[in-house]
Amino acid sequence: MSGAPMGSPDLPLPPAVDVAIVGAGIMGLALAYHLARAARGLKIAVLERSYLVSGASGRNGGGLRMQWGDAGNVRLMMESIDECKGLAQALGINLWFRQGGYLFLARSAAGERRLVRNAELHAEVGAPTRLLTAAEAQAIVPQLAVDDVRLASFNPEDGVVFPWPFVWGYASQAVRHGVLLRTHTGVARVEPHGERYRLRLATGETLQADRVVNATGAWSHALNRDLGIALPNRPHRHEILSSEPLKPFLDPLVVDLGSGLYFSQSTRGELVTGITLPDAADGSDTALTLHSSLRFLGHISRTLTHLMPIVAAMKVLRQWTGPYDVSPDGDAIVGPSPGHPHFIQVCGFTGHGFMMAPAVGRLLARWMADGTPHPMLARWDPSRFARGSSRPREDMIIG
């Protein structure tokens, strides 16, 4: 075992490592865990500028779904959800994983067409999604107002977890497998250094690495700029809140396709809900500010009470903000950087990296350990933008 179970700002750093992972969110830690198991003896360091769960991985709603509009994403999430079934035992921590399903509601003709198309695709892939009438949706969640719902879709294997223990579990097991996890240690700059990279840390220390992984998500541009890497992902501001504990009444996570509203109930009874403001900050430093806003509270209150009037008197317990790392084509940006094959991107998941991390950490670790290919890695190649590659955009982006 190397260092403290959850990392420490005081761990001594070696002069050099084989792999330096910048960012101890869910992606960086899942990758570190799987890579340490796949390539034993590899020296791996994970560097986090703050405390664990301080970034986007600790600021999301914890949803896990296979209801996507693209076969590759559906298959990936089938694998990710399947892995989650045994993950609490593997990571030695209670994830509060609950498969209550996702219930999507369509209130427009366009939304209805999306759900029909997706259900046909899911049947081909083997995902147990089924279409429901408004009355059938209300039978699952009787508190819903469904007068203007045209169609719904439901997958009982979708679910939710509590994000924090998800991150903590990967952190503790990565450390147990020999990963050095250094918290409160920002990376000020990354520089080429012969065939390696030199990381200049905010503490004044330096660290050399054969390969560097940029797992900083919405903050990834700062490191990329150091190396002249230009990628089109951008931060997008999102807010979320949780209520006072309520008597349990809600099994699935509910999504209104038209507004982007989503809500679920935690095992402790809180209603956890989020929605994107129509003019949310996008692509600028403002999108990375983490304060909450009264505008969001007013907007989500109107939208949520229209769909579920019984929550009109609900008290808000906590409200917070987290950024999506948005890719222009809806696909993640994962793999060797243009011009820097040993500087590896793991970003651009457009707010859904948390749910994909169990599968992505495993498949990316395999590729880094022995070159095992995966069709999603070929699709997510960061060089695709320079090549002008294009494909139909994934449109089941929620929040």
Tab-separated table of C-alpha atoms in Angstrom:
chain	number	residue	atom	x	y	z
A	1	MET	CA	0.000	0.000	0.000
A	2	SER	CA	1.310	3.464	-0.928
A	3	GLY	CA	0.430	6.448	1.247
A	4	ALA	CA	-2.939	7.321	2.778
A	5	PRO	CA	-6.119	5.510	1.664
A	6	MET	CA	-7.663	8.710	0.284
A	7	GLY	CA	-4.490	10.506	-0.709
A	8	SER	CA	-2.659	13.299	1.089
A	9	PRO	CA	-1.065	16.676	0.339
A	10	ASP	CA	2.037	15.556	2.226
A	11	LEU	CA	3.045	12.408	0.364
A	12	PRO	CA	6.612	12.625	-0.969
A	13	LEU	CA	6.847	12.524	-4.750
A	14	PRO	CA	9.484	10.525	-6.604
A	15	PRO	CA	11.539	12.361	-9.239
A	16	ALA	CA	9.777	10.494	-12.055
A	17	VAL	CA	6.818	8.209	-12.742
A	18	ASP	CA	5.643	6.183	-15.700
A	19	VAL	CA	2.185	7.817	-15.780
A	20	ALA	CA	1.037	11.086	-14.222
A	21	ILE	CA	-2.731	11.536	-14.144
A	22	VAL	CA	-3.774	15.140	-13.600
A	23	GLY	CA	-7.192	15.311	-11.960
A	24	ALA	CA	-8.571	13.019	-9.241
A	25	GLY	CA	-12.162	13.029	-10.401
A	26	ILE	CA	-13.994	9.850	-11.276
A	27	MET	CA	-12.249	9.469	-14.656
A	28	GLY	CA	-8.730	9.952	-13.355
A	29	LEU	CA	-9.243	7.640	-10.396
A	30	ALA	CA	-11.081	4.902	-12.315
A	31	LEU	CA	-8.257	4.921	-14.854
A	32	ALA	CA	-5.590	4.818	-12.113
A	33	TYR	CA	-7.323	1.892	-10.409
A	34	HIS	CA	-7.681	-0.180	-13.561
A	35	LEU	CA	-4.229	0.724	-14.899
A	36	ALA	CA	-2.553	-0.267	-11.625
A	37	ARG	CA	-4.277	-3.652	-11.836
A	38	ALA	CA	-3.621	-4.161	-15.562
A	39	ALA	CA	0.066	-3.187	-15.518
A	40	ARG	CA	1.511	-4.168	-12.177
A	41	GLY	CA	4.776	-2.447	-11.365
A	42	LEU	CA	3.875	0.693	-13.308
A	43	LYS	CA	4.630	3.850	-11.313
A	44	ILE	CA	1.439	5.925	-11.356
A	45	ALA	CA	0.808	9.270	-9.664
A	46	VAL	CA	-2.536	11.086	-9.530
A	47	LEU	CA	-2.381	14.811	-8.825
A	48	GLU	CA	-5.427	16.737	-7.587
A	49	ARG	CA	-5.333	20.484	-7.058
A	50	SER	CA	-7.915	20.402	-4.243
A	51	TYR	CA	-9.754	17.806	-2.127
A	52	LEU	CA	-11.457	14.741	-3.565
A	53	VAL	CA	-14.962	15.409	-4.999
A	54	SER	CA	-14.219	19.145	-5.173
A	55	GLY	CA	-14.841	19.219	-8.944
A	56	ALA	CA	-17.542	17.994	-11.290
A	57	SER	CA	-17.413	14.395	-10.017
A	58	GLY	CA	-18.746	15.507	-6.643
A	59	ARG	CA	-21.319	17.886	-8.099
A	60	ASN	CA	-23.588	15.708	-10.256
A	61	GLY	CA	-26.842	13.873	-9.726
A	62	GLY	CA	-25.339	10.378	-9.792
A	63	GLY	CA	-27.468	9.034	-12.642
A	64	LEU	CA	-26.496	5.936	-14.662
A	65	ARG	CA	-28.467	5.162	-17.811
A	66	MET	CA	-28.288	3.105	-20.959
A	67	GLN	CA	-31.008	5.161	-22.658
A	68	TRP	CA	-28.938	6.882	-25.318
A	69	GLY	CA	-29.543	7.639	-28.983
A	70	ASP	CA	-26.416	5.908	-30.286
A	71	ALA	CA	-25.631	2.187	-30.240
A	72	GLY	CA	-22.035	2.709	-29.094
A	73	ASN	CA	-23.122	4.731	-26.065
A	74	VAL	CA	-25.890	2.240	-25.235
A	75	ARG	CA	-23.432	-0.671	-25.274
A	76	LEU	CA	-20.882	1.285	-23.241
A	77	MET	CA	-23.460	2.102	-20.587
A	78	MET	CA	-24.734	-1.472	-20.505
A	79	GLU	CA	-21.168	-2.448	-19.631
A	80	SER	CA	-20.809	0.390	-17.108
A	81	ILE	CA	-24.072	-0.438	-15.303
A	82	ASP	CA	-23.205	-4.131	-15.280
A	83	GLU	CA	-19.867	-3.303	-13.657
A	84	CYS	CA	-21.618	-1.166	-11.050
A	85	LYS	CA	-23.558	-4.204	-9.826
A	86	GLY	CA	-20.396	-5.625	-8.263
A	87	LEU	CA	-18.503	-2.394	-7.731
A	88	ALA	CA	-19.409	-1.851	-4.078
A	89	GLN	CA	-17.787	-5.180	-3.228
A	90	ALA	CA	-14.773	-4.533	-5.466
A	91	LEU	CA	-14.186	-1.040	-4.049
A	92	GLY	CA	-15.105	-1.936	-0.483
A	93	ILE	CA	-17.607	0.898	-0.007
A	94	ASN	CA	-21.377	1.368	-0.086
A	95	LEU	CA	-22.172	3.258	-3.309
A	96	TRP	CA	-25.903	3.504	-2.556
A	97	PHE	CA	-26.430	2.043	-6.026
A	98	ARG	CA	-30.138	1.662	-6.753
A	99	GLN	CA	-31.659	0.484	-10.029
A	100	GLY	CA	-35.008	2.265	-10.002
A	101	GLY	CA	-34.886	2.957	-13.744
A	102	TYR	CA	-35.000	6.127	-15.846
A	103	LEU	CA	-38.369	7.460	-17.006
A	104	PHE	CA	-38.170	9.812	-20.008
A	105	LEU	CA	-41.178	12.005	-20.833
A	106	ALA	CA	-41.814	13.456	-24.312
A	107	ARG	CA	-44.194	16.400	-24.653
A	108	SER	CA	-43.584	17.248	-28.306
A	109	ALA	CA	-43.750	15.427	-31.628
A	110	ALA	CA	-39.960	15.697	-31.943
A	111	GLY	CA	-39.456	14.186	-28.493
A	112	GLU	CA	-41.880	11.411	-29.296
A	113	ARG	CA	-39.929	10.553	-32.444
A	114	ARG	CA	-36.700	10.443	-30.446
A	115	LEU	CA	-38.113	7.972	-27.953
A	116	VAL	CA	-39.532	5.733	-30.682
A	117	ARG	CA	-36.227	5.761	-32.554
A	118	ASN	CA	-34.286	5.035	-29.373
A	119	ALA	CA	-36.548	2.169	-28.337
A	120	GLU	CA	-36.032	0.506	-31.723
A	121	LEU	CA	-32.270	0.938	-31.395
A	122	HIS	CA	-32.257	-0.380	-27.833
A	123	ALA	CA	-34.167	-3.486	-28.890
A	124	GLU	CA	-31.478	-4.193	-31.504
A	125	VAL	CA	-28.685	-3.744	-28.947
A	126	GLY	CA	-30.423	-5.717	-26.214
A	127	ALA	CA	-31.272	-2.942	-23.747
A	128	PRO	CA	-34.615	-3.539	-21.959
A	129	THR	CA	-36.165	-0.150	-22.771
A	130	ARG	CA	-39.902	-0.035	-23.353
A	131	LEU	CA	-42.298	2.679	-24.532
A	132	LEU	CA	-45.159	3.760	-22.276
A	133	THR	CA	-48.326	5.781	-22.625
A	134	ALA	CA	-48.831	8.807	-20.389
A	135	ALA	CA	-51.114	6.733	-18.185
A	136	GLU	CA	-48.509	3.981	-17.865
A	137	ALA	CA	-45.865	6.570	-16.921
A	138	GLN	CA	-48.173	7.941	-14.267
A	139	ALA	CA	-48.705	4.425	-12.933
A	140	ILE	CA	-44.954	4.292	-12.214
A	141	VAL	CA	-44.911	7.813	-10.676
A	142	PRO	CA	-48.499	8.666	-9.642
A	143	GLN	CA	-47.508	12.206	-8.570
A	144	LEU	CA	-46.713	13.271	-12.174
A	145	ALA	CA	-48.978	15.624	-14.127
A	146	VAL	CA	-49.121	13.939	-17.539
A	147	ASP	CA	-51.875	15.806	-19.394
A	148	ASP	CA	-49.480	16.982	-22.110
A	149	VAL	CA	-47.189	13.911	-22.158
A	150	ARG	CA	-47.324	12.272	-25.594
A	151	LEU	CA	-45.064	9.279	-24.906
A	152	ALA	CA	-42.649	7.968	-22.290
A	153	SER	CA	-39.819	5.449	-22.212
A	154	PHE	CA	-38.611	3.393	-19.264
A	155	ASN	CA	-35.592	1.194	-18.640
A	156	PRO	CA	-35.712	-0.605	-15.283
A	157	GLU	CA	-31.947	-1.293	-15.232
A	158	ASP	CA	-30.963	2.391	-15.217
A	159	GLY	CA	-30.208	3.771	-11.791
A	160	VAL	CA	-28.440	6.198	-9.475
A	161	VAL	CA	-25.504	6.158	-7.068
A	162	PHE	CA	-24.246	8.599	-4.454
A	163	PRO	CA	-21.294	10.310	-6.242
A	164	TRP	CA	-18.963	10.842	-3.294
A	165	PRO	CA	-18.406	7.216	-2.232
A	166	PHE	CA	-18.072	6.335	-5.930
A	167	VAL	CA	-15.004	8.620	-6.062
A	168	TRP	CA	-13.719	7.625	-2.625
A	169	GLY	CA	-13.946	3.929	-3.474
A	170	TYR	CA	-11.837	4.271	-6.609
A	171	ALA	CA	-9.372	6.468	-4.703
A	172	SER	CA	-8.839	4.048	-1.831
A	173	GLN	CA	-8.494	1.013	-4.081
A	174	ALA	CA	-6.126	2.811	-6.465
A	175	VAL	CA	-3.904	3.612	-3.471
A	176	ARG	CA	-4.129	0.011	-2.262
A	177	HIS	CA	-2.821	-1.086	-5.656
A	178	GLY	CA	0.221	1.194	-5.383
A	179	VAL	CA	-0.983	4.459	-6.929
A	180	LEU	CA	0.417	7.620	-5.352
A	181	LEU	CA	-2.515	10.017	-4.808
A	182	ARG	CA	-1.425	13.559	-4.027
A	183	THR	CA	-4.190	16.021	-3.135
A	184	HIS	CA	-3.999	19.840	-2.855
A	185	THR	CA	-1.283	19.817	-5.493
A	186	GLY	CA	-2.061	21.799	-8.624
A	187	VAL	CA	-0.143	21.399	-11.865
A	188	ALA	CA	0.960	24.859	-12.910
A	189	ARG	CA	2.485	23.845	-16.225
A	190	VAL	CA	3.382	20.829	-18.374
A	191	GLU	CA	6.499	20.985	-20.542
A	192	PRO	CA	8.108	18.568	-23.001
A	193	HIS	CA	11.378	17.306	-21.520
A	194	GLY	CA	13.253	15.120	-23.984
A	195	GLU	CA	11.038	12.087	-24.555
A	196	ARG	CA	9.229	12.763	-21.291
A	197	TYR	CA	7.163	15.569	-19.790
A	198	ARG	CA	8.060	17.765	-16.863
A	199	LEU	CA	5.193	18.822	-14.627
A	200	ARG	CA	5.786	22.020	-12.688
A	201	LEU	CA	3.597	21.880	-9.601
A	202	ALA	CA	2.006	24.774	-7.729
A	203	THR	CA	3.949	23.622	-4.645
A	204	GLY	CA	7.240	24.437	-6.405
A	205	GLU	CA	8.080	20.767	-6.975
A	206	THR	CA	8.626	19.113	-10.343
A	207	LEU	CA	7.711	15.659	-11.551
A	208	GLN	CA	8.789	13.886	-14.719
A	209	ALA	CA	6.501	11.418	-16.463
A	210	ASP	CA	6.728	9.235	-19.546
A	211	ARG	CA	3.006	9.754	-20.169
A	212	VAL	CA	0.593	12.356	-18.861
A	213	VAL	CA	-3.195	12.017	-18.721
A	214	ASN	CA	-5.270	15.180	-18.757
A	215	ALA	CA	-8.314	14.155	-16.699
A	216	THR	CA	-9.256	17.669	-15.592
A	217	GLY	CA	-12.515	17.787	-17.548
A	218	ALA	CA	-13.930	21.290	-17.912
A	219	TRP	CA	-10.597	22.709	-16.712
A	220	SER	CA	-8.566	20.843	-19.373
A	221	HIS	CA	-7.763	23.858	-21.558
A	222	ALA	CA	-5.189	25.236	-19.127
A	223	LEU	CA	-2.909	22.200	-19.471
A	224	ASN	CA	-3.547	21.882	-23.202
A	225	ARG	CA	-2.519	25.490	-23.827
A	226	ASP	CA	0.909	24.801	-22.294
A	227	LEU	CA	1.593	22.346	-25.128
A	228	GLY	CA	-0.143	24.218	-27.933
A	229	ILE	CA	-2.966	21.679	-28.075
A	230	ALA	CA	-6.217	23.195	-29.354
A	231	LEU	CA	-9.380	21.162	-28.814
A	232	PRO	CA	-12.977	22.416	-29.142
A	233	ASN	CA	-14.435	21.204	-25.838
A	234	ARG	CA	-15.713	23.993	-23.596
A	235	PRO	CA	-17.111	24.374	-20.061
A	236	HIS	CA	-20.850	24.832	-19.620
A	237	ARG	CA	-22.367	25.920	-16.322
A	238	HIS	CA	-25.023	23.701	-14.675
A	239	GLU	CA	-26.829	23.965	-11.348
A	240	ILE	CA	-28.520	21.392	-9.162
A	241	LEU	CA	-30.241	21.230	-5.782
A	242	SER	CA	-31.441	18.767	-3.170
A	243	SER	CA	-34.472	19.074	-0.919
A	244	GLU	CA	-35.221	18.311	2.668
A	245	PRO	CA	-35.753	14.567	3.234
A	246	LEU	CA	-39.200	13.490	2.062
A	247	LYS	CA	-41.109	10.282	2.619
A	248	PRO	CA	-39.910	7.848	-0.104
A	249	PHE	CA	-42.225	7.967	-3.108
A	250	LEU	CA	-40.043	8.040	-6.234
A	251	ASP	CA	-38.269	4.990	-7.658
A	252	PRO	CA	-37.001	6.097	-11.101
A	253	LEU	CA	-34.988	9.110	-12.158
A	254	VAL	CA	-37.430	11.195	-14.235
A	255	VAL	CA	-36.354	13.281	-17.247
A	256	ASP	CA	-38.494	15.796	-19.125
A	257	LEU	CA	-37.008	15.839	-22.632
A	258	GLY	CA	-38.445	19.239	-23.527
A	259	SER	CA	-36.986	21.254	-20.663
A	260	GLY	CA	-34.031	19.042	-19.700
A	261	LEU	CA	-35.384	18.840	-16.145
A	262	TYR	CA	-34.345	15.718	-14.236
A	263	PHE	CA	-35.054	14.579	-10.703
A	264	SER	CA	-34.645	11.509	-8.498
A	265	GLN	CA	-34.997	10.683	-4.829
A	266	SER	CA	-32.021	9.580	-2.790
A	267	THR	CA	-32.092	6.683	-0.371
A	268	ARG	CA	-32.176	9.287	2.423
A	269	GLY	CA	-35.307	10.882	0.944
A	270	GLU	CA	-33.951	14.076	-0.616
A	271	LEU	CA	-35.264	15.046	-4.035
A	272	VAL	CA	-32.186	15.732	-6.220
A	273	THR	CA	-33.018	17.813	-9.282
A	274	GLY	CA	-31.336	19.924	-11.943
A	275	ILE	CA	-32.029	21.821	-15.153
A	276	THR	CA	-30.020	23.975	-17.540
A	277	LEU	CA	-30.841	27.660	-17.600
A	278	PRO	CA	-31.711	28.775	-21.148
A	279	ASP	CA	-28.769	31.216	-21.226
A	280	ALA	CA	-26.313	29.390	-18.984
A	281	ALA	CA	-22.700	30.574	-19.224
A	282	ASP	CA	-20.948	28.670	-21.961
A	283	GLY	CA	-17.327	28.421	-23.023
A	284	SER	CA	-15.871	31.140	-20.797
A	285	ASP	CA	-14.276	31.390	-17.375
A	286	THR	CA	-17.721	32.387	-16.059
A	287	ALA	CA	-18.850	28.822	-16.762
A	288	LEU	CA	-16.310	27.603	-14.200
A	289	THR	CA	-17.591	29.738	-11.327
A	290	LEU	CA	-19.237	27.492	-8.774
A	291	HIS	CA	-21.606	29.861	-6.951
A	292	SER	CA	-25.368	29.271	-6.982
A	293	SER	CA	-27.965	31.614	-8.454
A	294	LEU	CA	-31.490	32.749	-7.574
A	295	ARG	CA	-32.392	32.645	-11.284
A	296	PHE	CA	-31.843	28.887	-11.326
A	297	LEU	CA	-33.975	28.409	-8.243
A	298	GLY	CA	-36.869	30.304	-9.804
A	299	HIS	CA	-36.592	28.527	-13.153
A	300	ILE	CA	-36.432	25.011	-11.749
A	301	SER	CA	-39.209	25.718	-9.243
A	302	ARG	CA	-41.632	26.700	-12.023
A	303	THR	CA	-40.660	23.741	-14.232
A	304	LEU	CA	-40.679	21.124	-11.486
A	305	THR	CA	-43.986	22.172	-9.922
A	306	HIS	CA	-45.658	22.148	-13.355
A	307	LEU	CA	-44.647	18.518	-13.810
A	308	MET	CA	-45.099	17.415	-10.185
A	309	PRO	CA	-47.367	19.857	-8.301
A	310	ILE	CA	-47.054	18.083	-4.948
A	311	VAL	CA	-43.527	19.508	-4.438
A	312	ALA	CA	-44.711	23.122	-4.379
A	313	ALA	CA	-44.172	23.361	-0.613
A	314	MET	CA	-40.884	21.418	-0.626
A	315	LYS	CA	-37.975	23.091	1.177
A	316	VAL	CA	-34.575	23.303	-0.500
A	317	LEU	CA	-31.756	21.962	1.635
A	318	ARG	CA	-28.743	22.625	-0.602
A	319	GLN	CA	-27.995	24.159	-4.002
A	320	TRP	CA	-24.743	23.954	-5.956
A	321	THR	CA	-23.063	24.290	-9.338
A	322	GLY	CA	-20.849	22.076	-11.485
A	323	PRO	CA	-19.579	22.443	-15.051
A	324	TYR	CA	-20.215	20.140	-17.992
A	325	ASP	CA	-17.225	19.654	-20.305
A	326	VAL	CA	-19.034	19.958	-23.635
A	327	SER	CA	-17.781	18.412	-26.871
A	328	PRO	CA	-19.216	19.943	-30.066
A	329	ASP	CA	-20.211	16.590	-31.571
A	330	GLY	CA	-21.534	15.077	-28.332
A	331	ASP	CA	-18.732	12.493	-28.239
A	332	ALA	CA	-15.995	12.362	-25.618
A	333	ILE	CA	-12.405	13.354	-26.408
A	334	VAL	CA	-10.187	10.478	-25.309
A	335	GLY	CA	-6.758	9.345	-26.468
A	336	PRO	CA	-3.427	10.734	-27.706
A	337	SER	CA	-3.357	14.494	-28.283
A	338	PRO	CA	-2.604	15.925	-31.742
A	339	GLY	CA	1.163	16.390	-31.896
A	340	HIS	CA	1.668	14.856	-28.442
A	341	PRO	CA	0.996	11.103	-28.544
A	342	HIS	CA	2.067	10.613	-24.925
A	343	PHE	CA	-0.184	13.381	-23.589
A	344	ILE	CA	-3.540	11.637	-23.304
A	345	GLN	CA	-6.896	13.381	-23.147
A	346	VAL	CA	-9.828	12.101	-21.068
A	347	CYS	CA	-12.316	14.912	-21.400
A	348	GLY	CA	-15.333	16.208	-23.338
A	349	PHE	CA	-17.946	13.867	-21.823
A	350	THR	CA	-20.619	16.603	-21.916
A	351	GLY	CA	-21.731	16.060	-18.348
A	352	HIS	CA	-22.030	12.278	-18.542
A	353	GLY	CA	-18.502	11.128	-17.753
A	354	PHE	CA	-19.498	10.141	-14.233
A	355	MET	CA	-21.824	7.389	-15.457
A	356	MET	CA	-19.400	6.219	-18.146
A	357	ALA	CA	-16.307	6.085	-15.923
A	358	PRO	CA	-16.564	2.440	-14.774
A	359	ALA	CA	-16.408	1.223	-18.375
A	360	VAL	CA	-14.112	3.950	-19.717
A	361	GLY	CA	-11.550	3.511	-16.932
A	362	ARG	CA	-11.290	-0.165	-17.752
A	363	LEU	CA	-11.085	0.108	-21.554
A	364	LEU	CA	-8.638	3.027	-21.473
A	365	ALA	CA	-6.411	1.212	-18.968
A	366	ARG	CA	-6.300	-1.825	-21.251
A	367	TRP	CA	-5.235	0.353	-24.162
A	368	MET	CA	-2.558	2.120	-22.116
A	369	ALA	CA	-1.269	-1.162	-20.662
A	370	ASP	CA	-1.015	-3.270	-23.816
A	371	GLY	CA	-2.539	-1.408	-26.763
A	372	THR	CA	-5.853	-3.316	-26.732
A	373	PRO	CA	-8.130	-1.357	-29.096
A	374	HIS	CA	-11.758	-0.454	-28.513
A	375	PRO	CA	-14.216	0.957	-31.072
A	376	MET	CA	-15.159	3.853	-28.796
A	377	LEU	CA	-11.527	4.913	-28.464
A	378	ALA	CA	-11.238	5.050	-32.240
A	379	ARG	CA	-14.413	7.134	-32.360
A	380	TRP	CA	-13.291	9.458	-29.542
A	381	ASP	CA	-9.850	10.158	-31.087
A	382	PRO	CA	-8.911	13.799	-30.268
A	383	SER	CA	-7.436	14.198	-33.776
A	384	ARG	CA	-10.849	13.755	-35.410
A	385	PHE	CA	-11.532	17.485	-35.317
A	386	ALA	CA	-8.386	18.317	-37.315
A	387	ARG	CA	-9.366	15.625	-39.839
A	388	GLY	CA	-12.836	17.074	-40.178
A	389	SER	CA	-14.457	13.767	-39.199
A	390	SER	CA	-18.170	13.939	-38.555
A	391	ARG	CA	-20.982	11.636	-37.517
A	392	PRO	CA	-24.584	12.066	-36.332
A	393	ARG	CA	-24.579	13.963	-33.039
A	394	GLU	CA	-25.668	12.181	-29.878
A	395	ASP	CA	-28.839	14.027	-28.849
A	396	MET	CA	-29.703	12.381	-25.524
A	397	ILE	CA	-27.708	14.967	-23.558
A	398	ILE	CA	-29.632	15.687	-20.365
A	399	GLY	CA	-29.437	18.406	-17.748
